[in-house]
């Protein structure tokens, strides 16, 4: 996994000592996630960062620019997952497993950024554009699910759209509970997600749910 | 599954013809979910319902009372799931499966109410109280998961806390995509969730994820 700094570093500007744009961005995303983007004002951000509003405006034009940079960081990392794992080729089930595993790792690596992305409602053009990029990412993942199912790797009694929704739901819910630095490392989490999604949690066959 | 009207009907008051408190509540919850509770004003609600603000105040004291009634409707239905399925007894794995299935059915039956509950951030005493009831519900479900694992029904290589989080994540994500009246009935959805959670999506054993 590369660490993508994407559009954020490309437009870095200097403000107060001790803060660069990326530090302001990280702090802003935490505040957005805590209070909701719409409910957060630039005054609240300044207060949380211990800066004046004008010091924040050294780094970004607007609250919306912070949102745009944050969403781009999440989406660029997710898009790289599919590009990189597609380039490695392989059987459909292996490609799907790699895609799921790498997506989990992006979620843990970019946790606050992906959390922000997953909570968007499409209230502004920036949000609508981000949701469209997310839709394209989801669609590429659905194509892998369909390919894995057509190759006989996935059970045929759950339709591909539902399979995709359940897989996304399981992965995306990670942002609601997983904590960095806790008992469960990102790699262990990715292993557990892959095990549940493909093999299930039951200890043996025949119970419950009929194959 | 009983249809719980709970605290909502107990305090019904008469306002405009064509609206009772439950109708105002349903409409308000849709608006809260669309715009976020904090971003929704009583003026916005009135405009969406085609009522004056004072007409809404015939039905409820405040926006917070609407939130409280809505959360109670979701939580009461969820609590009844565990009470009813506990009363039926049975083996730990069967009790867990019944709990999962019944929870999915509550989510589909009370979709906007549970959606509101799952998006809470704890910004007010009403929200904190609801999150505490949700925590107790989750804890009772975790106890079923632990019991099923101790009885040998669940795989031992994923710890119970992670198993619980993955199960909740899968179930809760339903509110983000399932549509009433669509291709997938509530019972089919519950079947699919139980199949994936217990048996996984892979068509056969041995791929991927090691048992």
XYZ file of C-alpha atoms in Angstrom:
422
model
C 0.000 0.000 0.000
C 1.499 3.348 -0.933
C 0.793 6.323 1.271
C -1.079 8.674 -0.987
C -0.754 12.362 -0.250
C -2.519 13.191 -3.506
C -4.006 16.650 -3.969
C -3.247 17.639 -0.372
C 0.514 17.909 -0.791
C 0.243 19.340 -4.285
C -1.344 22.488 -2.906
C 0.466 22.766 0.441
C 0.836 26.324 1.633
C 2.720 27.614 4.639
C 0.851 29.105 7.598
C 1.605 29.015 11.313
C 4.730 27.198 12.499
C 3.740 23.736 13.693
C 0.901 23.378 11.219
C 1.049 22.565 7.541
C -1.979 22.008 5.358
C -1.938 18.257 5.994
C -1.996 18.775 9.784
C -4.894 21.222 9.485
C -6.668 18.741 7.225
C -6.236 15.809 9.634
C -7.499 17.876 12.541
C -10.433 19.214 10.529
C -11.507 15.715 9.475
C -11.579 14.593 13.119
C -13.842 17.527 13.967
C -16.106 16.876 10.959
C -16.486 13.249 12.009
C -17.234 14.188 15.613
C -19.844 16.893 14.960
C -20.890 16.304 11.352
C -19.544 18.373 8.462
C -22.645 20.567 8.138
C -22.659 21.350 11.862
C -18.966 22.340 11.939
C -18.085 26.009 11.454
C -14.658 27.465 10.660
C -14.854 29.085 14.097
C -15.241 25.637 15.727
C -12.302 24.327 13.706
C -10.122 27.276 14.728
C -11.026 26.753 18.361
C -10.252 22.987 18.221
C -6.886 23.632 16.539
C -5.972 26.537 18.834
C -5.623 28.804 15.786
C -7.414 31.914 14.628
C -9.765 31.584 11.679
C -7.393 33.707 9.603
C -4.551 31.272 10.383
C -6.682 28.466 8.940
C -7.285 30.580 5.845
C -3.503 30.564 5.314
C -3.881 26.872 4.530
C -7.221 26.561 2.732
C -9.730 28.794 0.989
C -12.800 27.414 2.720
C -14.371 24.638 4.770
C -15.460 23.115 1.480
C -11.837 22.936 0.286
C -10.986 20.946 3.441
C -13.849 18.577 2.626
C -12.722 18.237 -0.971
C -9.090 17.498 -0.013
C -10.168 14.969 2.615
C -12.494 13.099 0.286
C -9.860 13.065 -2.445
C -7.387 11.472 -0.035
C -9.826 8.633 0.744
C -10.934 8.119 -2.856
C -7.440 8.202 -4.361
C -6.291 5.503 -1.932
C -9.317 3.329 -2.727
C -8.895 3.756 -6.475
C -5.226 2.752 -6.203
C -6.289 -0.519 -4.544
C -8.202 -1.604 -7.604
C -5.602 -0.338 -10.068
C -2.767 -2.149 -8.293
C -4.581 -5.402 -7.644
C -5.978 -5.459 -11.191
C -2.433 -5.102 -12.537
C -1.446 -8.300 -10.697
C -3.988 -10.405 -12.612
C -4.850 -13.905 -11.337
C -7.991 -15.984 -10.907
C -11.284 -14.127 -10.271
C -11.589 -15.360 -6.657
C -7.992 -14.356 -5.895
C -8.560 -10.922 -7.417
C -11.716 -10.480 -5.346
C -9.969 -11.585 -2.163
C -7.053 -9.210 -2.835
C -9.484 -6.362 -3.507
C -11.324 -6.968 -0.221
C -8.118 -7.308 1.777
C -6.578 -4.160 0.285
C -9.788 -2.175 0.817
C -9.782 -3.119 4.513
C -6.161 -1.934 4.731
C -7.059 1.424 3.149
C -9.883 1.829 5.652
C -7.505 1.274 8.554
C -4.760 3.458 7.025
C -7.081 6.350 6.089
C -9.684 5.758 8.786
C -10.941 9.326 9.437
C -10.919 10.182 5.736
C -12.914 7.103 4.727
C -15.266 7.627 7.672
C -16.036 11.100 6.333
C -16.602 9.667 2.843
C -18.981 6.971 4.071
C -21.132 9.471 5.965
C -21.710 11.834 3.033
C -25.267 12.598 2.084
C -24.672 14.527 -1.135
C -25.631 17.935 0.260
C -23.304 19.936 -2.043
C -21.559 19.654 -5.439
C -18.325 18.530 -3.704
C -20.239 15.734 -1.962
C -22.096 14.739 -5.112
C -18.805 14.493 -7.045
C -17.258 12.345 -4.306
C -20.298 10.066 -4.196
C -19.990 9.599 -7.955
C -16.324 8.518 -7.591
C -17.396 6.170 -4.797
C -20.146 4.737 -7.034
C -17.570 3.993 -9.749
C -15.295 2.291 -7.195
C -18.226 0.194 -5.953
C -19.126 -0.730 -9.527
C -15.598 -1.983 -10.215
C -15.799 -4.117 -7.085
C -19.205 -5.468 -8.184
C -17.607 -6.506 -11.490
C -15.070 -8.593 -9.548
C -17.869 -10.204 -7.557
C -19.767 -11.074 -10.735
C -16.577 -12.489 -12.309
C -15.854 -14.611 -9.215
C -19.414 -15.917 -9.204
C -19.347 -16.729 -12.930
C -16.109 -18.637 -12.372
C -17.970 -20.785 -9.841
C -16.194 -19.364 -6.806
C -19.185 -17.766 -5.087
C -22.397 -19.458 -4.006
C -25.165 -19.121 -6.582
C -28.125 -18.834 -4.173
C -27.385 -15.214 -3.216
C -27.629 -12.790 -6.105
C -24.500 -10.790 -7.007
C -26.016 -7.416 -6.078
C -26.906 -8.654 -2.598
C -23.516 -10.344 -2.216
C -21.853 -7.044 -3.113
C -23.977 -5.075 -0.641
C -23.236 -7.519 2.171
C -19.499 -7.453 1.426
C -19.405 -3.642 1.275
C -21.506 -3.429 4.429
C -19.161 -5.689 6.341
C -16.073 -3.803 5.176
C -17.495 -0.300 5.594
C -18.787 -0.961 9.095
C -15.165 -1.266 10.222
C -14.949 2.526 10.442
C -17.587 2.436 13.191
C -15.604 0.294 15.626
C -12.002 -0.500 14.665
C -9.398 1.494 16.604
C -5.811 1.995 15.435
C -3.241 0.718 17.917
C -5.729 -1.681 19.551
C -5.629 -5.460 19.952
C -6.460 -6.149 16.327
C -3.840 -5.173 13.736
C -4.928 -4.096 10.235
C -3.630 -7.389 8.781
C -5.481 -9.486 11.360
C -8.634 -7.490 10.695
C -8.282 -8.071 6.938
C -7.824 -11.820 7.585
C -10.934 -11.945 9.768
C -13.046 -10.066 7.219
C -11.926 -12.392 4.414
C -12.662 -15.461 6.556
C -16.156 -14.331 7.483
C -17.095 -13.129 4.022
C -15.923 -16.273 2.219
C -16.157 -19.069 4.782
C -18.528 -17.728 7.411
C -18.307 -17.794 11.177
C -19.806 -21.245 11.784
C -17.308 -23.808 13.050
C -18.454 -26.526 10.685
C -20.717 -27.186 7.734
C -24.408 -27.891 8.028
C -25.321 -25.165 10.459
C -27.329 -22.829 9.993
C -28.220 -21.543 6.544
C -28.577 -24.110 3.796
C -25.971 -24.353 1.058
C -42.881 -9.693 14.960
C -45.389 -7.397 16.594
C -45.796 -3.877 15.321
C -44.750 -1.779 18.265
C -46.326 1.626 18.547
C -44.799 2.047 21.981
C -44.531 5.527 23.477
C -45.670 7.184 20.260
C -49.320 6.122 20.463
C -49.431 6.509 24.231
C -49.040 10.250 23.890
C -50.969 10.844 20.655
C -52.520 14.283 20.448
C -54.850 15.634 17.802
C -53.690 18.377 15.440
C -54.576 19.042 11.799
C -56.938 16.643 10.041
C -54.895 14.153 8.025
C -52.000 14.147 10.466
C -51.706 12.400 13.772
C -48.581 12.324 15.892
C -47.382 9.081 14.258
C -47.680 10.607 10.764
C -45.756 13.695 11.860
C -43.149 11.433 13.454
C -42.694 9.307 10.313
C -42.323 12.379 8.134
C -39.910 14.020 10.577
C -37.693 10.934 10.700
C -37.422 10.923 6.906
C -36.307 14.569 6.981
C -33.825 13.922 9.816
C -32.297 11.042 7.843
C -32.074 13.108 4.669
C -30.516 16.255 6.149
C -29.162 15.111 9.510
C -30.985 15.740 12.783
C -28.792 18.668 13.840
C -29.207 20.389 10.467
C -33.000 20.069 10.484
C -35.047 22.970 11.896
C -38.717 22.905 12.880
C -39.218 25.376 10.013
C -37.788 22.832 7.545
C -40.025 20.121 8.989
C -43.101 22.336 8.694
C -42.243 23.164 5.104
C -41.715 19.476 4.197
C -45.015 18.458 5.810
C -46.973 21.381 4.344
C -47.907 22.481 7.864
C -47.213 25.579 9.914
C -44.747 25.272 12.780
C -47.594 25.844 15.219
C -49.488 22.911 13.669
C -46.478 20.693 14.413
C -46.483 21.950 17.996
C -50.009 20.519 18.307
C -48.367 17.103 18.073
C -45.054 17.468 19.889
C -43.358 19.843 22.300
C -40.079 20.099 20.406
C -37.771 18.666 17.757
C -36.083 16.747 20.568
C -39.382 15.061 21.495
C -39.656 13.836 17.888
C -36.134 12.433 18.169
C -36.907 10.774 21.479
C -40.133 9.157 20.193
C -38.400 7.948 17.036
C -35.466 6.390 18.882
C -37.811 4.738 21.363
C -39.723 3.132 18.498
C -36.497 1.599 17.102
C -35.115 0.512 20.472
C -38.363 -0.976 21.769
C -38.654 -3.140 18.654
C -35.040 -4.316 18.970
C -35.411 -5.091 22.667
C -38.545 -7.139 21.953
C -36.510 -9.282 19.523
C -34.211 -10.458 22.254
C -36.961 -10.864 24.835
C -39.112 -12.949 22.492
C -36.350 -15.123 21.064
C -34.844 -15.668 24.526
C -38.240 -16.897 25.729
C -38.170 -19.614 23.040
C -34.972 -21.165 24.421
C -33.046 -23.682 22.312
C -29.413 -24.378 21.495
C -26.974 -21.427 21.538
C -26.444 -21.452 17.753
C -30.192 -21.544 17.129
C -30.741 -18.682 19.556
C -28.032 -16.655 17.835
C -29.457 -17.372 14.393
C -32.960 -16.414 15.557
C -31.591 -13.205 17.086
C -29.822 -12.250 13.851
C -32.822 -13.076 11.688
C -35.253 -11.169 13.916
C -32.931 -8.152 14.096
C -32.800 -8.003 10.286
C -36.602 -8.092 10.216
C -36.806 -5.188 12.702
C -34.412 -3.184 10.528
C -36.606 -3.703 7.480
C -39.843 -3.070 9.418
C -38.590 0.076 11.205
C -36.061 1.133 8.581
C -36.099 4.948 8.980
C -36.230 4.712 12.775
C -33.275 2.321 13.012
C -31.377 4.386 10.431
C -31.752 7.406 12.701
C -30.574 5.366 15.694
C -27.498 4.062 13.895
C -26.406 7.550 12.846
C -26.504 9.079 16.338
C -23.361 10.702 17.614
C -24.422 11.379 21.210
C -24.723 15.154 20.835
C -27.462 15.554 23.485
C -28.862 13.784 26.575
C -31.620 12.174 24.467
C -28.958 10.756 22.126
C -26.729 9.611 24.976
C -29.654 7.775 26.602
C -30.532 6.065 23.308
C -26.906 5.043 22.739
C -26.866 3.499 26.215
C -29.982 1.414 25.388
C -28.312 0.403 22.121
C -25.146 -0.574 24.013
C -27.180 -2.858 26.285
C -28.876 -4.454 23.270
C -25.470 -5.026 21.636
C -24.149 -6.520 24.862
C -27.020 -9.022 25.023
C -26.246 -10.032 21.434
C -22.542 -10.403 22.283
C -23.543 -12.776 25.106
C -25.314 -14.964 22.545
C -22.250 -14.952 20.333
C -20.014 -15.958 23.241
C -22.443 -18.725 24.211
C -22.575 -20.049 20.630
C -18.776 -20.039 20.440
C -18.388 -21.799 23.786
C -20.835 -24.448 22.594
C -18.476 -25.068 19.636
C -20.778 -23.569 17.040
C -18.563 -20.662 15.976
C -15.021 -20.808 14.621
C -12.404 -20.284 17.331
C -9.834 -18.390 15.236
C -11.794 -15.113 15.261
C -12.244 -13.625 18.710
C -15.809 -13.118 19.986
C -15.560 -9.310 20.069
C -14.479 -9.181 16.425
C -17.118 -11.736 15.445
C -19.734 -9.560 17.130
C -18.529 -6.400 15.386
C -18.546 -8.090 11.983
C -22.037 -9.483 12.550
C -23.402 -6.125 13.713
C -21.642 -4.366 10.849
C -23.191 -6.671 8.288
C -26.662 -6.324 9.776
C -26.527 -2.581 10.382
C -25.265 -1.784 6.898
C -28.619 -2.981 5.571
C -30.102 0.426 6.369
C -27.728 1.973 3.822
C -28.995 0.044 0.812
C -32.076 -2.133 1.359
C -35.282 -0.701 -0.116
C -38.781 -1.754 0.978
C -40.889 -3.095 -1.880
C -37.821 -3.993 -3.967
C -36.650 -7.326 -5.378
C -35.467 -8.642 -2.034
C -38.132 -9.338 0.588
C -37.308 -8.961 4.289
C -37.353 -12.760 4.733
C -35.027 -13.328 1.768
C -32.690 -10.652 3.105
C -32.653 -12.314 6.534
C -31.869 -15.675 4.865
C -28.992 -14.152 2.881
C -27.511 -12.446 5.949
C -27.659 -15.679 7.958
C -26.052 -17.617 5.087
C -23.171 -15.172 4.672
C -22.529 -14.711 8.380
C -22.485 -18.425 9.199
C -21.436 -20.174 5.985
C -19.781 -17.445 3.935
C -20.173 -16.561 0.291
C -17.625 -19.004 -1.164
C -19.181 -21.814 -3.186
C -17.084 -24.538 -1.629
C -14.578 -25.205 1.139
C -10.883 -24.488 0.835
C -11.069 -21.057 -0.704
C -9.927 -18.444 0.482
C -9.395 -17.991 4.195
C -8.110 -20.953 6.144
C -10.409 -22.770 8.523
